[in-house]
Coordinates of C-alpha atoms and ligand atoms in Angstrom, one line a residue:
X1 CA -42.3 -43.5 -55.1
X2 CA -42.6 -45.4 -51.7
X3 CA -40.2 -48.1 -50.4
X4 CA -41.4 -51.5 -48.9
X5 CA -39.2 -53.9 -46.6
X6 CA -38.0 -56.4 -49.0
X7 CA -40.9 -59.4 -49.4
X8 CA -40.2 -61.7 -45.9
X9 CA -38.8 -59.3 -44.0
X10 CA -40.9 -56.5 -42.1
X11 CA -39.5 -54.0 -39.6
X12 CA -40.0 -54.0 -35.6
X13 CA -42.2 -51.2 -34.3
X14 CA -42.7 -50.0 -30.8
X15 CA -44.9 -51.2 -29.0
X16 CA -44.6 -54.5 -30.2
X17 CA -40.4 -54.2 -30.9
X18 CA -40.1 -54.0 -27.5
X19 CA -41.8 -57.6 -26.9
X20 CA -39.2 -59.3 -29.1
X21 CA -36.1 -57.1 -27.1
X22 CA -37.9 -58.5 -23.9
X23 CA -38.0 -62.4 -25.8
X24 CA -34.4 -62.4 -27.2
X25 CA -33.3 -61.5 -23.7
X26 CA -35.8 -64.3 -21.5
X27 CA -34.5 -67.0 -24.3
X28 CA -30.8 -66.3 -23.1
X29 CA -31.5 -66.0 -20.0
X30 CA -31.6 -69.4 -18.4
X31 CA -28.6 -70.7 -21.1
X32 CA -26.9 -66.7 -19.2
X33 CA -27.1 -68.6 -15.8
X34 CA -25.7 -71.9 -16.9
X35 CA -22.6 -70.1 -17.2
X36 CA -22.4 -69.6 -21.5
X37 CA -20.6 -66.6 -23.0
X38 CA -21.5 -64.1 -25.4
X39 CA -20.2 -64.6 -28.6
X40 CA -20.6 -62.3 -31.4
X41 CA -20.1 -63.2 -35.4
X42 CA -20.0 -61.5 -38.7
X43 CA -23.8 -61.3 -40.7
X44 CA -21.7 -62.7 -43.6
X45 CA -19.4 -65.7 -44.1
X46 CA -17.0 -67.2 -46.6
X47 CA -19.7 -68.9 -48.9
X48 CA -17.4 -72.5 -48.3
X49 CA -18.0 -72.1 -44.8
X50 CA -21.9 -73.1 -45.1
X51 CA -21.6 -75.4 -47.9
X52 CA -19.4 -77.4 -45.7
X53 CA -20.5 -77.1 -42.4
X54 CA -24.6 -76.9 -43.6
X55 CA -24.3 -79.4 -46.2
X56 CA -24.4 -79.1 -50.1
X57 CA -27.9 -81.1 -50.1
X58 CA -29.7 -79.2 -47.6
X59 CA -32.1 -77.0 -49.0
X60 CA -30.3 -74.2 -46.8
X61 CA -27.2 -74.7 -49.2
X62 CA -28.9 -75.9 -52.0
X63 CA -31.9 -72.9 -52.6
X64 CA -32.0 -70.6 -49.8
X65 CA -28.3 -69.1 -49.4
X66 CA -28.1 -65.2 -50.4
X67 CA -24.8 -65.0 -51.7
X68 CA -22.7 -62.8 -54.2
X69 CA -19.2 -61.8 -54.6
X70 CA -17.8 -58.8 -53.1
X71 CA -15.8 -56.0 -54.8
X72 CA -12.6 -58.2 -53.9
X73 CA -14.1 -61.4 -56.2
X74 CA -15.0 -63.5 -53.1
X75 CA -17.7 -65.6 -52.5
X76 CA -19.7 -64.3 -50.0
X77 CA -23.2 -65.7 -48.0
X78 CA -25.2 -63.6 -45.4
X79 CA -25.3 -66.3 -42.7
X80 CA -29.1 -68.9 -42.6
X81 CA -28.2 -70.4 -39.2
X82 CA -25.4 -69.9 -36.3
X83 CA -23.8 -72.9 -35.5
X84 CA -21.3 -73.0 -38.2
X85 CA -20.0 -69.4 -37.7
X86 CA -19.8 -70.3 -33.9
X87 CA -17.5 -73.8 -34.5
X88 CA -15.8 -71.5 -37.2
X89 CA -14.7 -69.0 -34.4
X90 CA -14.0 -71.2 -32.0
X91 CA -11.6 -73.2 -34.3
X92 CA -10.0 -69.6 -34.8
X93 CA -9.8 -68.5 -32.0
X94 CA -8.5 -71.9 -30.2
X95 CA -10.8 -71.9 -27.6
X96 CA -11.3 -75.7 -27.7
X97 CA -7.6 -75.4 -26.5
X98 CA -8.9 -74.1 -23.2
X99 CA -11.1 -76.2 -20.9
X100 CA -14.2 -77.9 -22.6
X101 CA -16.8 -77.9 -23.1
X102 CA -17.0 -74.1 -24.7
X103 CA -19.8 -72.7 -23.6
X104 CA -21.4 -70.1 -26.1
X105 CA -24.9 -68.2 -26.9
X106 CA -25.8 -66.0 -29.4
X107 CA -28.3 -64.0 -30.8
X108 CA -28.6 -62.8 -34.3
X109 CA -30.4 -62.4 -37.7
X110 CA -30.4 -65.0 -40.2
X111 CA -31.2 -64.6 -44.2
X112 CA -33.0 -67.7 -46.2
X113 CA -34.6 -67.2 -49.5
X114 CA -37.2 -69.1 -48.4
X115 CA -41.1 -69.5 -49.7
X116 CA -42.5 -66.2 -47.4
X117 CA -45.4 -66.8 -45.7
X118 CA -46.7 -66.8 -41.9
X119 CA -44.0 -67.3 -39.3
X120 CA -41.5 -67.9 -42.1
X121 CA -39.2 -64.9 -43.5
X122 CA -36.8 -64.4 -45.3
X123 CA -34.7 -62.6 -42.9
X124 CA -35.7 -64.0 -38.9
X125 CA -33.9 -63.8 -35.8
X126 CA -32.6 -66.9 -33.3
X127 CA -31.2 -66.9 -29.9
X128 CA -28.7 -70.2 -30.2
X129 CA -26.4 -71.9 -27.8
X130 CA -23.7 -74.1 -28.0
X131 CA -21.9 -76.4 -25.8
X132 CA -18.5 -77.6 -28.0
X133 CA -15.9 -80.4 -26.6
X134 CA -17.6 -82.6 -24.7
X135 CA -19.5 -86.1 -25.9
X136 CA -21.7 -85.9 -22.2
X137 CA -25.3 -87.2 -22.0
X138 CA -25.9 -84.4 -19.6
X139 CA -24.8 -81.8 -21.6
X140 CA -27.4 -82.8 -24.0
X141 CA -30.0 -82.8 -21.3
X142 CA -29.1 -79.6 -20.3
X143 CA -29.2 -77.8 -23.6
X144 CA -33.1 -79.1 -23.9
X145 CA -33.5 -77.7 -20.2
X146 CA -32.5 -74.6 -20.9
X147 CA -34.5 -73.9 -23.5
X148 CA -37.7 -75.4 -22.5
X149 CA -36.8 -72.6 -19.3
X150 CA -36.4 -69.9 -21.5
X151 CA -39.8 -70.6 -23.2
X152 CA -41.3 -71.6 -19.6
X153 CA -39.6 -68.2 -18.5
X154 CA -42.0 -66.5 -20.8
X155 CA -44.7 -67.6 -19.6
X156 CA -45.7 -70.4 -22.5
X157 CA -47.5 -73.7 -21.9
X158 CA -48.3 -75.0 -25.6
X159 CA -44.7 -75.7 -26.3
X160 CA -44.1 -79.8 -26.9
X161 CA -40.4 -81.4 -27.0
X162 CA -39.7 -83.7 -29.5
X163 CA -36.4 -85.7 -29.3
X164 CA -35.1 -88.5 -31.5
X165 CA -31.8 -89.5 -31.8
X166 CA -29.9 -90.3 -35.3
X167 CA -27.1 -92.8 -34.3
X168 CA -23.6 -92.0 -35.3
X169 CA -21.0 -92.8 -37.4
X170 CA -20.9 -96.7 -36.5
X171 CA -24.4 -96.8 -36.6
X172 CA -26.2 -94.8 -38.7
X173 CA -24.4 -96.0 -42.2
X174 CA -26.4 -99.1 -41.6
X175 CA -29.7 -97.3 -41.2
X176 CA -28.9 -95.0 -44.3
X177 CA -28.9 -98.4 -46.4
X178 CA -32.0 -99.8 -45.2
X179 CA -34.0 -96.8 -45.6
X180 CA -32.1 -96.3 -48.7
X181 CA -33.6 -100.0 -49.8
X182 CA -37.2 -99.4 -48.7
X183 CA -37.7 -95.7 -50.4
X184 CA -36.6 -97.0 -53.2
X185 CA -39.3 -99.1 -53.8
X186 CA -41.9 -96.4 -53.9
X187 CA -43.7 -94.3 -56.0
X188 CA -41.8 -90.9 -55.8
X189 CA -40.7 -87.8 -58.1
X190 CA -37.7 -87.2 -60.2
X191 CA -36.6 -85.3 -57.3
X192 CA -37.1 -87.1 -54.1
X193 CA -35.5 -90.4 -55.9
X194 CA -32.5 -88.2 -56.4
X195 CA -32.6 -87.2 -52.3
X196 CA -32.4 -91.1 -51.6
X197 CA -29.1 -91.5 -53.1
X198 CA -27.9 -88.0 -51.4
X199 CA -29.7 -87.7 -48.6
X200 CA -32.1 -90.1 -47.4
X201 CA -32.9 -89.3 -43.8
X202 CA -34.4 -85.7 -45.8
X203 CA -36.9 -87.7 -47.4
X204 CA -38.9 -88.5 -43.8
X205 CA -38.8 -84.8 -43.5
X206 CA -41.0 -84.5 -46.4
X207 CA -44.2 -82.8 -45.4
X208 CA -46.3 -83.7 -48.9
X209 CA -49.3 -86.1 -47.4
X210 CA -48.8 -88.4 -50.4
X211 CA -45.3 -89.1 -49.5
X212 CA -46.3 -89.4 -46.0
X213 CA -48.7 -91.7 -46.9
X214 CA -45.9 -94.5 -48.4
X215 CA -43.9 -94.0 -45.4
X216 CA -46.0 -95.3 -42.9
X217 CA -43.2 -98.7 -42.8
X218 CA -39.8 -96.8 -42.8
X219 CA -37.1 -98.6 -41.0
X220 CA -36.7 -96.3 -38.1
X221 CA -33.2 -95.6 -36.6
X222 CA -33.9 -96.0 -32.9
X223 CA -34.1 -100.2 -34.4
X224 CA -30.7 -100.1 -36.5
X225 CA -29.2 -98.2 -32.9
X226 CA -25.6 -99.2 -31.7
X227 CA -25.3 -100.3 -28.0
X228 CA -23.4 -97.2 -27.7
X229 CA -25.5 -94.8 -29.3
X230 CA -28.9 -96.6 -27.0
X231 CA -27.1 -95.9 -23.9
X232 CA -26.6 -92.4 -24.8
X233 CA -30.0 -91.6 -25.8
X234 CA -31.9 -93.7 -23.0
X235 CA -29.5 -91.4 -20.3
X236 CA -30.5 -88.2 -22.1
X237 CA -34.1 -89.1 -21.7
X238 CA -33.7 -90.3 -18.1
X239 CA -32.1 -87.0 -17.2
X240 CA -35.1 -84.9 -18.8
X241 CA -37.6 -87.2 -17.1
X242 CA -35.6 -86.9 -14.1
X243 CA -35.2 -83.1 -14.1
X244 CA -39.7 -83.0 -14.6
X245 CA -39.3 -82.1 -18.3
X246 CA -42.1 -83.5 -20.5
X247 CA -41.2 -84.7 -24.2
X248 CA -42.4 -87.4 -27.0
X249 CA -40.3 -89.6 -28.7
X250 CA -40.2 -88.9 -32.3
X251 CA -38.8 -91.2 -34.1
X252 CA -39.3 -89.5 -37.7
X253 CA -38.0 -86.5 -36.4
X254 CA -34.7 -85.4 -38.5
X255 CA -33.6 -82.0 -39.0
X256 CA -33.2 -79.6 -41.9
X257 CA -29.0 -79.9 -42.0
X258 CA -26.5 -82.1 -42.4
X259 CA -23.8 -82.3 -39.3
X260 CA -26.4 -83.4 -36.4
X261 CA -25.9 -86.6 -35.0
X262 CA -27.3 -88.6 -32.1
X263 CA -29.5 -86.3 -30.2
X264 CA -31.9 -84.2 -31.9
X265 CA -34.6 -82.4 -30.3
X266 CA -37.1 -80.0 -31.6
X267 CA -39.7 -77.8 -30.0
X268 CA -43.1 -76.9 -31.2
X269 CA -46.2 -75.5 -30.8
X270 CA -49.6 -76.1 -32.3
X271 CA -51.2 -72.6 -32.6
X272 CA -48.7 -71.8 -35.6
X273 CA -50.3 -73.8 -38.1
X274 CA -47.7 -75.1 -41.1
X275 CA -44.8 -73.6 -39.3
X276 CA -44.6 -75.1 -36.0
X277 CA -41.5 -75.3 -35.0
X278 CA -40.4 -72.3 -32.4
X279 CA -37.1 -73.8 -31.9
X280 CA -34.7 -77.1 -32.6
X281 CA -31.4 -78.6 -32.4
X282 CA -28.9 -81.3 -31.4
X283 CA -26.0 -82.4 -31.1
X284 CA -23.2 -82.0 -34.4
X285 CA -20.3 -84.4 -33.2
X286 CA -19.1 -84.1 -37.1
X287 CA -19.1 -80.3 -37.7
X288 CA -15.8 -79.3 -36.7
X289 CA -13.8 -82.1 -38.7
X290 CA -16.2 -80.4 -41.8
X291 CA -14.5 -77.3 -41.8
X292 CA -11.3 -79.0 -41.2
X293 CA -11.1 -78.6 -37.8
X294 CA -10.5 -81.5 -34.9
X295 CA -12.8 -83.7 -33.8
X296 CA -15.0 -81.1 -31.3
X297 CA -18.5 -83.2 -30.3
X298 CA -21.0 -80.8 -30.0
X299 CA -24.5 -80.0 -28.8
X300 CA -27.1 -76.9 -29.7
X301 CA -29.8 -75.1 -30.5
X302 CA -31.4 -72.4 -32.1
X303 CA -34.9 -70.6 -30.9
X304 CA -36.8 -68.6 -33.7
X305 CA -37.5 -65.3 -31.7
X306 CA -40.2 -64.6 -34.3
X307 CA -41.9 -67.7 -34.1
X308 CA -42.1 -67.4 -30.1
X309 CA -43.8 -63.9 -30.0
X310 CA -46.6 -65.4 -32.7
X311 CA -46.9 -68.6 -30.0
X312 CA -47.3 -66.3 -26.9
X313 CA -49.6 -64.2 -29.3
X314 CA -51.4 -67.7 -30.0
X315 CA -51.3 -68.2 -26.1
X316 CA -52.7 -64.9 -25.6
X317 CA -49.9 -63.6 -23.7
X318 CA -49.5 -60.2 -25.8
X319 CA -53.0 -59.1 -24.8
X320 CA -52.6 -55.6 -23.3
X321 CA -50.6 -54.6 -26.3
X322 CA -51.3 -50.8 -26.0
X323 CA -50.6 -50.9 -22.1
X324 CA -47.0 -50.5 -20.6
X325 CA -45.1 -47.7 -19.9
X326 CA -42.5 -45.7 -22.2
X327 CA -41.5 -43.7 -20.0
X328 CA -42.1 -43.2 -15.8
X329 CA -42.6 -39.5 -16.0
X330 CA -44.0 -36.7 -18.4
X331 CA -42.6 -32.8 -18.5
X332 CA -45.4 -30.4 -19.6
X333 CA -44.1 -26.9 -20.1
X334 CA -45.9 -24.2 -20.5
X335 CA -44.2 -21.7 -22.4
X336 CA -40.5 -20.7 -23.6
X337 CA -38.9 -19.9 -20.4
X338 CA -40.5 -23.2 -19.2
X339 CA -39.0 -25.3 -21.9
X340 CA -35.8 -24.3 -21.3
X341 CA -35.7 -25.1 -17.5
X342 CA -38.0 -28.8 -18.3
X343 CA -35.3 -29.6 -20.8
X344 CA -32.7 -29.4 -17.9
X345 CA -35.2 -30.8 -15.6
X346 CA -35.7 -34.1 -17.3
X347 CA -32.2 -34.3 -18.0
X348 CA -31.5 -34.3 -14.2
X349 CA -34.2 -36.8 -13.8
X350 CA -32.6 -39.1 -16.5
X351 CA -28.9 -39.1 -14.9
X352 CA -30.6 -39.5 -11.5
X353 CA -32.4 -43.1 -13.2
X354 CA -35.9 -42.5 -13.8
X355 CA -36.9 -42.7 -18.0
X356 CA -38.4 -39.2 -18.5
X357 CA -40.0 -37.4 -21.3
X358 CA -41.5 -34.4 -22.3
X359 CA -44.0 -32.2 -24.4
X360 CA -41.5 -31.2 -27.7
X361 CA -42.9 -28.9 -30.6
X362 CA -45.5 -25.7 -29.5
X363 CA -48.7 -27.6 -28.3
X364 CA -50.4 -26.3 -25.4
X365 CA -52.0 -27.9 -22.0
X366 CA -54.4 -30.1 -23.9
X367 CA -52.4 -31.2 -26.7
X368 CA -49.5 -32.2 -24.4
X369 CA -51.6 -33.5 -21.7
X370 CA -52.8 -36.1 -24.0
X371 CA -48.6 -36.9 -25.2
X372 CA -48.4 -37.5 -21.4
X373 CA -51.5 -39.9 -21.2
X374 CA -49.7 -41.7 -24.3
X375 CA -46.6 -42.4 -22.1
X376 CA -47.8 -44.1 -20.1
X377 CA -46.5 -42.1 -17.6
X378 CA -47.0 -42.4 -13.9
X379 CA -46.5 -38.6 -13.4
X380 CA -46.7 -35.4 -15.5
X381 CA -44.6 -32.4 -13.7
X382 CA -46.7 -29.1 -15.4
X383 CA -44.3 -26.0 -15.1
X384 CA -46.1 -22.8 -16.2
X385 CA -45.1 -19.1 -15.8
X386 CA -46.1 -18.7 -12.0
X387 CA -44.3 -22.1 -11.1
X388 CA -41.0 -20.5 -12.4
X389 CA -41.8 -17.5 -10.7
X390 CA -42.0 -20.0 -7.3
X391 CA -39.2 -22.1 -8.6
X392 CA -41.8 -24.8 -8.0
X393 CA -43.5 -27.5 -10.1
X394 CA -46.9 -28.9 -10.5
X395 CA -46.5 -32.6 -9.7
X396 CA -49.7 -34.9 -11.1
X397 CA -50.2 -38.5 -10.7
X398 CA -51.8 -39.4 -13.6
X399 CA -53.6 -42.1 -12.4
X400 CA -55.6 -40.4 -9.4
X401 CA -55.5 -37.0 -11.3
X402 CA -54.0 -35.6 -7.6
X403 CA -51.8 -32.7 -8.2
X404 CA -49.3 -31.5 -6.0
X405 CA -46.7 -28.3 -5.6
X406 CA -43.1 -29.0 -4.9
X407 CA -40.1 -27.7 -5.4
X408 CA -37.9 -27.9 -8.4
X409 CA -35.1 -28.1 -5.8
X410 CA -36.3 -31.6 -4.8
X411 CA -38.7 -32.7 -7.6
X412 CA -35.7 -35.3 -8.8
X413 CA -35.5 -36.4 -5.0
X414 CA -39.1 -37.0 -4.8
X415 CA -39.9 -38.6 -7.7
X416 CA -37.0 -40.6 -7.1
X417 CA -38.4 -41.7 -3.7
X418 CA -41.8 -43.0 -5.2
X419 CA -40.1 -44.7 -7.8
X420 CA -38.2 -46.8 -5.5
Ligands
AMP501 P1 -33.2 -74.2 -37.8 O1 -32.0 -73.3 -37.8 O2 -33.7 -74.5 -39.2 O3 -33.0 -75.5 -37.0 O4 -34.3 -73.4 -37.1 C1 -34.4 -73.2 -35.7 C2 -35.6 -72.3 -35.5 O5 -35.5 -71.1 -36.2 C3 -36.9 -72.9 -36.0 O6 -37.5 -73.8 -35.1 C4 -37.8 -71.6 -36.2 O7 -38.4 -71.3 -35.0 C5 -36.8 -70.6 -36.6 N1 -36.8 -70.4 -38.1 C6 -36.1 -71.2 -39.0 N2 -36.3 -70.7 -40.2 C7 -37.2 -69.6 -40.1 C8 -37.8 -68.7 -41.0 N3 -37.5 -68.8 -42.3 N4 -38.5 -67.7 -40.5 C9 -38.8 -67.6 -39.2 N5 -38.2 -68.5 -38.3 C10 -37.4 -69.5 -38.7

């Protein structure tokens, strides 16, 4: 019998696992500079913590959660998004006592029993940040900025900002009722008439071209706006026009859970087919009171890591898959004795900072010639009997085939030096 990865989930290989190390890390970055912390939570969750803080409509709460009860009879959920677990531990911790706002990223696996298909899994990865404690038109600005950065930092071009705004809590009751009004009137399922009385704003999300088609006249929430909630939103979008950041206004753009308000942004790209979106968020000025915290407004967002290797695939930025180095340089012995002293050779190269590798099992020249090639390495050191013998080594740059003697006194020192 042979085992499979569980259906939507697949495992990271080399050399393509080292792409998505490289993406998680260029997706922090810029959010790294703008002076957020690392913050660390558990894969799993009180089950309460989600329903709350996601929303017992979503379809994250409602379908997708993998939850059971542990050994001690609790309700368990292995976490589908990172924003919750991030208010949770602030609240915990009481870092909203502390100067605001708390400034947070992460970077983490997520589970949703989702539909499996291309660029949607049932286990996926997100680099998120949060900025919680401060109600600041610039903050929100910033959040989009850093993350169209970290996707400009990667060298992509075909990502488009989206950003809508969905009023608050003055406003937005008012909205809820008059697109409550006009959906009712039309010709929908069982299903979606029950999402109008729960959920309404959902039903815009709906991707099914026939409802698409009856909601070309929803009332749109940028018209039912407060005066508050228009200044907000028009100095959000003069700060990303201001700072050269190019978006659309999308004003049936809503979001998959519950707690965001105001601001909402999303980013996509169009060579991902059905699942375009690489990366959303916005702001959640309701989320902390949800898990009975204090009133904490928030902004964030989440960036699917897998999602933004199969867009810079798309862009054709993975080209040279089979090129880049594992390692800078090679150890080819050539016999027992040799083995022994280019075990201890490579180790000296390793503590002195070079990556080094080296011919394991009994192959000869050939055979670990070509392990060499397959490195990628820079430089293959070849130690045979008569080198020993000389306390010497056979240094060859692999990439002009020149081949050198020097000592294995000063190899480390010399390798070193070309390396620097
Ligand atoms: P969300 O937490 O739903 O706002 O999602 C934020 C980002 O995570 C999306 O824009 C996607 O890039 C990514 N994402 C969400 N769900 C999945 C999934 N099932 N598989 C892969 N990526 C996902």
């Amino acid at each position: 019998m042979s085992f499979q990865a569980p259906k939507g989930t697949f495992d990271w290989i080399p050399p393509r696992s080292e792409r998505v190390l490289a993406i998680r890390e260029a997706l922090a970055a810029p959010a790294r500079r703008a002076g957020y912390g690392y913050v660390e939570t558990p894969v799993f969750e009180d089950t309460a913590l989600f329903a709350r803080g996601v929303g017992e409509s979503t379809d994250i709460v409602s379908k997708e959660m993998y939850t059971f009860t542990d050994k001690g009879g609790r309700s368990i959920t292995l976490r589908p998004e990172g924003t919750a677990s991030v208010v949770r531990a602030v609240l915990q911790h009481g870092l909203h006592n502390g100067q605001l706002p708390v400034k947070l990223w992460y970077s983490g696996s997520q589970f949703r029993y989702e539909r499996a298909q291309k660029g949607r899994y049932r286990h996926f990865w997100q680099v998120g940040a949060e900025a919680l404690g401060a109600e600041d038109p610039a903050l929100d600005a910033e959040l989009i900025l850093l993350a169209a950065d970290g996707y400009a930092g990667l060298g992509l071009t075909g990502v488009r900002l989206l950003v809508n705004t969905l009023g608050c809590k003055e406003c937005r009751p008012g909205y809820r009722a008059a697109l409550q009004e006009f959906l009712r009137a039309l010709d929908l399922d069982e299903a979606t008439r029950a999402r109008i009385e729960i959920n309404p704003l959902r039903v815009l999300d709906d991707k099914r071209p026939e409802v698409q088609a009856q909601l070309a006249g929803a009332p749109m929430v940028v018209d039912h706006l407060c005066g508050a909630c228009k200044a907000y939103h028009e100095e959000v979008r003069s700060l990303l026009t201001a700072s050269g950041v190019a978006f659309t206004d999308d004003p049936r753009l809503v979001r998959g859970l519950d707690y965001y308000t105001r601001t909402t942004f999303e980013f996509v790209h169009d060579g991902l087919g059905s699942q375009s979106a690489v990366g959303g968020g916005g702001r959640y000025d309701g989320l902390s009171e949800m898990i009975g915290g204090p009133s904490l407004p928030s902004v964030g967002w989440a960036l699917g890591v897998d999602r933004t290797l199969l867009a810079m695939e798309a862009e054709g930025l993975l080209a040279d898959e089979s090129a880049g180095e594992r390692v800078q340089v090679y150890g080819v012995p050539l016999g027992e004795e040799a083995r022994r002293r280019m075990f201890l050779l490579v180790t000296e190269l390793r503590r002195a900072g070079l990556t080094a590798d080296m011919s394991f099992g009994a192959k000869g020249l050939k055979g670990a010639m070509k392990g060499a090639g397959r490195s990628g390495a820079r430089y293959a050191l070849v130690l045979g009997e008569r080198d020993l013998a000389a306390q010497a080594v056979q240094l060859k740059d692999l990439t002009t085939a020149e081949q050198t003697e020097v000592p294995l006194a000063e190899v480390a020192d010399i390798l070193k030096g070309k390396f620097s």
